[in-house]
mmCIF file of C-alpha atoms in Angstrom:
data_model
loop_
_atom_site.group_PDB
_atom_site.id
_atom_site.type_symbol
_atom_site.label_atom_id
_atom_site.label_comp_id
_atom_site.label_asym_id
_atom_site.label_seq_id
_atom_site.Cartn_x
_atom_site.Cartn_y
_atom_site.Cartn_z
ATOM 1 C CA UNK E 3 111.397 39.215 -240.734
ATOM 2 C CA UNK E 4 107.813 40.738 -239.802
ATOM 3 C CA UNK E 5 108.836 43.650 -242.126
ATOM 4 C CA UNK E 6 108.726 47.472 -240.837
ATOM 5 C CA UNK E 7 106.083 47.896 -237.191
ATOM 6 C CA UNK E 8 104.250 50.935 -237.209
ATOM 7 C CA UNK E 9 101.859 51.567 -234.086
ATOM 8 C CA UNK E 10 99.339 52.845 -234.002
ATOM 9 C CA UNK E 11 97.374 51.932 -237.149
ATOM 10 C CA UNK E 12 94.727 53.920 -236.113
ATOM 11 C CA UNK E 13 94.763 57.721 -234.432
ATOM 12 C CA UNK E 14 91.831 59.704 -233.556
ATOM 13 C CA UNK E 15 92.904 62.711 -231.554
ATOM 14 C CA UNK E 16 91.514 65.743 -230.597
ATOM 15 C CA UNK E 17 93.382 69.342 -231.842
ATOM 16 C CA UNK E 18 95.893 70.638 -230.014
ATOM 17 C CA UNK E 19 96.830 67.342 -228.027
ATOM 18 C CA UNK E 20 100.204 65.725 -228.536
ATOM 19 C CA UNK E 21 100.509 62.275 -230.345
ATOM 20 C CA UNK E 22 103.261 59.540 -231.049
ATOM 21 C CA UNK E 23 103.506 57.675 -233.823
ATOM 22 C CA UNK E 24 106.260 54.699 -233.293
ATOM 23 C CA UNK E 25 108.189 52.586 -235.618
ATOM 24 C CA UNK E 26 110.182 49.277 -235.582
ATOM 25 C CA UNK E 27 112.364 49.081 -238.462
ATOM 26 C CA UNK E 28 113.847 45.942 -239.978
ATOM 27 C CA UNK E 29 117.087 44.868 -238.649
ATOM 28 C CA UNK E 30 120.087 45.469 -240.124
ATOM 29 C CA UNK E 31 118.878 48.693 -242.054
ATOM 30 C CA UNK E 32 120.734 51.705 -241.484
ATOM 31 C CA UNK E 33 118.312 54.215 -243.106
ATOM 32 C CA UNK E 34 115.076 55.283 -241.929
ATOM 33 C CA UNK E 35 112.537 57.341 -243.192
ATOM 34 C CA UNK E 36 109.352 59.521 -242.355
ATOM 35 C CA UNK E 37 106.353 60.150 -245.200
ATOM 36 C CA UNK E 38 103.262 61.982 -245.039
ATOM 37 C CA UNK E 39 100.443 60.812 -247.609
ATOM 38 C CA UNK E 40 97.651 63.176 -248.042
ATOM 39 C CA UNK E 41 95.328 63.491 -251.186
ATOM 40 C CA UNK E 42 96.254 66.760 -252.083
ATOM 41 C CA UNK E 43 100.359 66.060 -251.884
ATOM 42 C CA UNK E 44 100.955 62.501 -252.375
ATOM 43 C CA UNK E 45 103.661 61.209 -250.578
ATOM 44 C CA UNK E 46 106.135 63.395 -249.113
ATOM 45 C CA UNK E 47 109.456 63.138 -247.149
ATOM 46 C CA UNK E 48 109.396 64.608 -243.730
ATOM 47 C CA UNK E 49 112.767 63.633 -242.402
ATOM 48 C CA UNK E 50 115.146 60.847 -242.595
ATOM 49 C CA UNK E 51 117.836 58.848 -240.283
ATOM 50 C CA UNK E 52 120.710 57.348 -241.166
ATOM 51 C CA UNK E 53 122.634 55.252 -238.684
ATOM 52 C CA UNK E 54 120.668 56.818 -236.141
ATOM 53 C CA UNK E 55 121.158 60.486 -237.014
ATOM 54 C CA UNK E 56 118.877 62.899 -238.953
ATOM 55 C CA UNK E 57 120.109 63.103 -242.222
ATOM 56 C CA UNK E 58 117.343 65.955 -243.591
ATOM 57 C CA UNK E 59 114.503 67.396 -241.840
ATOM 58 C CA UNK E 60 113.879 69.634 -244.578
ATOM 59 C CA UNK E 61 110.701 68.418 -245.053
ATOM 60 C CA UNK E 62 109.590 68.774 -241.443
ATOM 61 C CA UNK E 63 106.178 71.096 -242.135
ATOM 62 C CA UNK E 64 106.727 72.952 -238.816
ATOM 63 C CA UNK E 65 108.385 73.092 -235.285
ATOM 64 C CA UNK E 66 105.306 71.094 -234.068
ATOM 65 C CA UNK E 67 106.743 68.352 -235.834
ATOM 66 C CA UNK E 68 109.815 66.545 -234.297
ATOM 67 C CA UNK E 69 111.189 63.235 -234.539
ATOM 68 C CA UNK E 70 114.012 60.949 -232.888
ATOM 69 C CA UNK E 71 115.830 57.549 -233.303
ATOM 70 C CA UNK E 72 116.680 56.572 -230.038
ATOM 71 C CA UNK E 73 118.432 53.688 -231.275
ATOM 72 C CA UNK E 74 118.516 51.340 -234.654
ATOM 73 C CA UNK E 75 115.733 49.488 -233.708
ATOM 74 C CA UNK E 76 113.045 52.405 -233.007
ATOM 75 C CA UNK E 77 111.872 55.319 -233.953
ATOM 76 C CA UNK E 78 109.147 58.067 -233.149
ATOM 77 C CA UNK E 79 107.290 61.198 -235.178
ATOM 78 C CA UNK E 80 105.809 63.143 -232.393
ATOM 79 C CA UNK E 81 103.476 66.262 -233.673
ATOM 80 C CA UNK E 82 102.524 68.472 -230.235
ATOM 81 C CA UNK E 83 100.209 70.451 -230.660
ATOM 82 C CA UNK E 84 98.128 68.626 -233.008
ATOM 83 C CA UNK E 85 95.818 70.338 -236.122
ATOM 84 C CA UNK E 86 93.316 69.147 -238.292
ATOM 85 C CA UNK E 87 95.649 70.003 -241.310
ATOM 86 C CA UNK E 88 98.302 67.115 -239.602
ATOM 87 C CA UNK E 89 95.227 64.502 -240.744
ATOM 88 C CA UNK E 90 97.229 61.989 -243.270
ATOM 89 C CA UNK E 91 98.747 58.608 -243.369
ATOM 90 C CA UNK E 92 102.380 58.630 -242.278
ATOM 91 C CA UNK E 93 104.304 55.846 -243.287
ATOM 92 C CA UNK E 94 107.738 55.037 -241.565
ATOM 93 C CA UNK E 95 110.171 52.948 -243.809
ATOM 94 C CA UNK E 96 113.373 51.561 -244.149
ATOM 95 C CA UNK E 97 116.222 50.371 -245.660
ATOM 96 C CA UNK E 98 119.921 50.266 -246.930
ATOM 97 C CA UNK E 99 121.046 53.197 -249.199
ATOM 98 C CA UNK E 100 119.565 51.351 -252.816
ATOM 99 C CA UNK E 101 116.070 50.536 -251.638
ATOM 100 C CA UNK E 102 113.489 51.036 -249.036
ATOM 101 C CA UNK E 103 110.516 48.897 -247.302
ATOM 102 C CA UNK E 104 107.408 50.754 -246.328
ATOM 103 C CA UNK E 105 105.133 49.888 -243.165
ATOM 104 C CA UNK E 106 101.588 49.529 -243.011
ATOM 105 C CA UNK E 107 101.500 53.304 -241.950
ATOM 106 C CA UNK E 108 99.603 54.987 -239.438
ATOM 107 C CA UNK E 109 96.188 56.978 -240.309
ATOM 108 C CA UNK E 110 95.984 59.770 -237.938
ATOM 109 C CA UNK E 111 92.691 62.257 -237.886
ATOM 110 C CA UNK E 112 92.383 65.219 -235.779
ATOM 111 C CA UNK E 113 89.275 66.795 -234.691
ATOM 112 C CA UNK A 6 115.137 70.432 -256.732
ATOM 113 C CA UNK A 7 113.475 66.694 -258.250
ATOM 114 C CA UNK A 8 109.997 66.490 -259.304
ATOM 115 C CA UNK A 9 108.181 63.147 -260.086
ATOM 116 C CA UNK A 10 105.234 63.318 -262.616
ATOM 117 C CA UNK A 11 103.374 60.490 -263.204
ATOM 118 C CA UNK A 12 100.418 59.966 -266.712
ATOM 119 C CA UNK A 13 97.988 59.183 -266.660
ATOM 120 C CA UNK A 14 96.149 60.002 -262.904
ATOM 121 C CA UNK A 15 94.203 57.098 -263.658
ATOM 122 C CA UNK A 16 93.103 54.501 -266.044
ATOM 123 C CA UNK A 17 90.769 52.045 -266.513
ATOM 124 C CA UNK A 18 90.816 49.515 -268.767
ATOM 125 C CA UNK A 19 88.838 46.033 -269.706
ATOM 126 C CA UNK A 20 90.551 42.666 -268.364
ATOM 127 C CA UNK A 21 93.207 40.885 -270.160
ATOM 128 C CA UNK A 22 94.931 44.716 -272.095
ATOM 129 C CA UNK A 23 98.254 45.337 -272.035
ATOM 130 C CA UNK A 24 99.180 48.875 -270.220
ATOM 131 C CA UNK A 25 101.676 51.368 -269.845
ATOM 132 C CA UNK A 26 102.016 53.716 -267.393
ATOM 133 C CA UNK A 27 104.568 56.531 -267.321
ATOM 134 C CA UNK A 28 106.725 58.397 -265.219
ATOM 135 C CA UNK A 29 109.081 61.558 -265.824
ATOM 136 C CA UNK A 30 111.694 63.120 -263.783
ATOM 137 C CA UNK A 31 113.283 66.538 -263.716
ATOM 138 C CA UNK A 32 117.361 66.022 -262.937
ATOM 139 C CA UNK A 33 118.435 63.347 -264.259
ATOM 140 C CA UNK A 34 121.107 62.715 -261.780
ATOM 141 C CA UNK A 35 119.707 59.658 -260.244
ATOM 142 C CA UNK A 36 120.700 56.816 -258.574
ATOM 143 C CA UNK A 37 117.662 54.342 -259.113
ATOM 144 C CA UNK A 38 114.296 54.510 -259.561
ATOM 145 C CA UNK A 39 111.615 52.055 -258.226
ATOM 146 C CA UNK A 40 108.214 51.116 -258.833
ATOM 147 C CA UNK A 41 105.846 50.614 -256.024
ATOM 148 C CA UNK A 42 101.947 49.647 -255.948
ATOM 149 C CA UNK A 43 99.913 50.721 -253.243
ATOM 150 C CA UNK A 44 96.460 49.073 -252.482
ATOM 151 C CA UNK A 45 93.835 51.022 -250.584
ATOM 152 C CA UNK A 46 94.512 51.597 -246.858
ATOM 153 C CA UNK A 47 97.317 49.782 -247.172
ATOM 154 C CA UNK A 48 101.516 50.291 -247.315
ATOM 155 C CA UNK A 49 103.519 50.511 -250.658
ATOM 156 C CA UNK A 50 104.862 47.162 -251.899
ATOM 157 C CA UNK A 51 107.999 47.511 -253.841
ATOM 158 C CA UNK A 52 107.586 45.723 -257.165
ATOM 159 C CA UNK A 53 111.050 46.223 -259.493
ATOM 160 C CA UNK A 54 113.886 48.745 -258.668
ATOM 161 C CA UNK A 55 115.853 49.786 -261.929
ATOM 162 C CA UNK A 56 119.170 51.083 -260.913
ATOM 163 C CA UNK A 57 120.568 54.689 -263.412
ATOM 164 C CA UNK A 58 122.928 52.190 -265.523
ATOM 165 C CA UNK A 59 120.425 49.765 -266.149
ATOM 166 C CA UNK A 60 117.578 49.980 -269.232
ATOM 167 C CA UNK A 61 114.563 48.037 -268.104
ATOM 168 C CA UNK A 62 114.159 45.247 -265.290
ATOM 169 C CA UNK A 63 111.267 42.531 -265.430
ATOM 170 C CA UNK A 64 109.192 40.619 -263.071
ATOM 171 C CA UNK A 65 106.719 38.191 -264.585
ATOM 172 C CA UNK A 66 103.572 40.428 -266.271
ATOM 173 C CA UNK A 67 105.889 43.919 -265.105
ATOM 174 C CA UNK A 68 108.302 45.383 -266.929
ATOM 175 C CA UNK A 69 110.163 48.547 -266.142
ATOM 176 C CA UNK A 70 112.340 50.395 -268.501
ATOM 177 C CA UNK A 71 114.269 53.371 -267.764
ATOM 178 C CA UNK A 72 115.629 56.241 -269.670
ATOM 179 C CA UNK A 73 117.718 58.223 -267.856
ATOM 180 C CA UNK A 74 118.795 60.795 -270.085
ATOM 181 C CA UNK A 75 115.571 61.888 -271.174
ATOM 182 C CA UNK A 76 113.992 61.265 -267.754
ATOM 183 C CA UNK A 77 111.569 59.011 -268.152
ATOM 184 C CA UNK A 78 110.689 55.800 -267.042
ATOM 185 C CA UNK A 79 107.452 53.118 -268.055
ATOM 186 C CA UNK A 80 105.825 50.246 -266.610
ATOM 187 C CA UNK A 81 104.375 48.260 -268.761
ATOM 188 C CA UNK A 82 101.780 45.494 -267.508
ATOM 189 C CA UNK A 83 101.473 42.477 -269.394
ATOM 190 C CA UNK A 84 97.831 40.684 -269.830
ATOM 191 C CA UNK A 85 96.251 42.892 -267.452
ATOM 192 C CA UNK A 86 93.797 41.095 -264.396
ATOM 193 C CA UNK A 87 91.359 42.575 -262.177
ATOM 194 C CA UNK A 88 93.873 41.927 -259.078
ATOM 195 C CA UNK A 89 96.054 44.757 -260.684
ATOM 196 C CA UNK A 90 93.845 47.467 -259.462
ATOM 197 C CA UNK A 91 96.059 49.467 -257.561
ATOM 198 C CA UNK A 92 97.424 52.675 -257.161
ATOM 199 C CA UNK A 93 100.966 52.605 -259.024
ATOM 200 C CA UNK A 94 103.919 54.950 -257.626
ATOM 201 C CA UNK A 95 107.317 56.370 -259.329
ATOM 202 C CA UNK A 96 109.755 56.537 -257.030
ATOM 203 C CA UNK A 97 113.496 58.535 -258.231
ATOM 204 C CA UNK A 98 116.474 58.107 -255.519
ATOM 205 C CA UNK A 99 118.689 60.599 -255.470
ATOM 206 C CA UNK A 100 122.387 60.743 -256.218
ATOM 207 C CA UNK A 101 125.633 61.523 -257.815
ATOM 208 C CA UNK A 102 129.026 59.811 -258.959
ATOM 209 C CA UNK A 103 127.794 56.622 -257.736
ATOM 210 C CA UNK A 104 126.755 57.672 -254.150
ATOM 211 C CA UNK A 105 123.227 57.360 -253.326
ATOM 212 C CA UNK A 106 121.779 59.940 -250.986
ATOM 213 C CA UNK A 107 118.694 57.227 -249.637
ATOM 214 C CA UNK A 108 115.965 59.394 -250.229
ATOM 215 C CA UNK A 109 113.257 58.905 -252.583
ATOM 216 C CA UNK A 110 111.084 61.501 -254.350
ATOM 217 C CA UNK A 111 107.858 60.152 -255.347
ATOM 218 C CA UNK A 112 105.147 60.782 -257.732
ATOM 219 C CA UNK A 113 102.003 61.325 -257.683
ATOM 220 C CA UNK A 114 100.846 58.059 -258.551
ATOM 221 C CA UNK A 115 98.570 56.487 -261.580
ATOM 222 C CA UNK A 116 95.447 54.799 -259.862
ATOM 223 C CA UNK A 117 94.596 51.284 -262.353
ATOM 224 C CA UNK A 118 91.597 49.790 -262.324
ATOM 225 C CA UNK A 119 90.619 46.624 -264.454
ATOM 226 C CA UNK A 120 87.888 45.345 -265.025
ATOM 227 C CA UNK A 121 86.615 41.753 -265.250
#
């Protein structure tokens, strides 16, 4: 198994423009997860999926921030408009309800 | 609501020591807890997951031990090398009467660095 797809590794985008970040999680797992890593907060959940459905968005910063899970095999964290605060490394992962695998992440900067 | 703290922030330490690094937890109504190391610009690789009625799991130089009433778990690294240099990440899931809730609650992290 190639292990948990994010795409893109790399975002540059400029403020107030909408971006997508995608994930392929690993088959068979019925849990899915959104993080944010800054330096300031460490790693924090945003929202996660299980069986397809959001489980807790709690951790959702604002309504700028949404996210689906179309189906078990892909997911998306779409922040519209972007800020320069949203500048982080988000990290999709997965797994069953004991244990979870994290992807490469995805380093977004806005200007 | 959970809170991870992880001592020290960072350490450094000569080539060949023996380390512990240490993690606390606030509710001690947990289902597991699991280690993780994270290299620089890279993803989190799970290294042992200790589940709430276990005391310590091991994996070659690692060993975690957990203490669940207290709230407090260690990793302790065996004969330290220079490819341990690594940020080093607490991880507490969630849950009660056996049912895990999937989400983890991480700490802040302990960055390592040895040197040669």
């Amino acid at each position: 198994d190639a292990g948990v797809i994010q795409s893109p590794r790399h975002e540059v985008t400029e403020m107030g423009q909408e971006v997508t970040l995608r994930c392929k999680p690993i088959s068979g797992h019925d849990y899915l997860f959104w993080y944010r890593q800054t330096m300031m907060r460490g790693l924090e959940l945003l929202i996660y999926f299980n069986n397809n459905v959001p489980i807790d968005d709690s951790g959702m910063p604002e309504d700028r921030f949404s996210a689906k899970m179309p189906n078990a095999s892909f997911s998306t964290l779409k922040i519209q408009p972007s800020e320069p605060r949203d500048s982080a490394v988000y990290f999709c992962a997965s797994g069953r309800r004991t244990e979870a695998f994290f992807g490469q992440g995805t380093r977004l900067t806005v200007v | 609501k959970q809170e991870v703290t992880q001592i020290p922030a960072a350490l450094s330490v000569p080539e060949g020591e023996n380390l512990v690094l240490n993690c606390s937890f606030t509710d001690s109504a947990i289902y597991n807890l699991q280690w993780f190391r994270q290299d620089p610009g890279k993803g989190l690789t799970s290294l042992l997951l200790i589940q709430s009625s276990q005391r310590e799991q091991t994996s070659g130089r690692l060993n975690a031990s957990l203490d669940k009433s207290s709230g407090r778990s260690t990793l302790y690294i065996a004969a330290s090398q220079p490819g341990d240099s690594a940020t080093y990440l607490c991880a507490v899931r969630i849950g009660a009467g056996g049912t895990s809730y999937g989400k983890l609650t991480f700490g802040q992290g302990t960055i390592l660095t040895v040197h040669p």
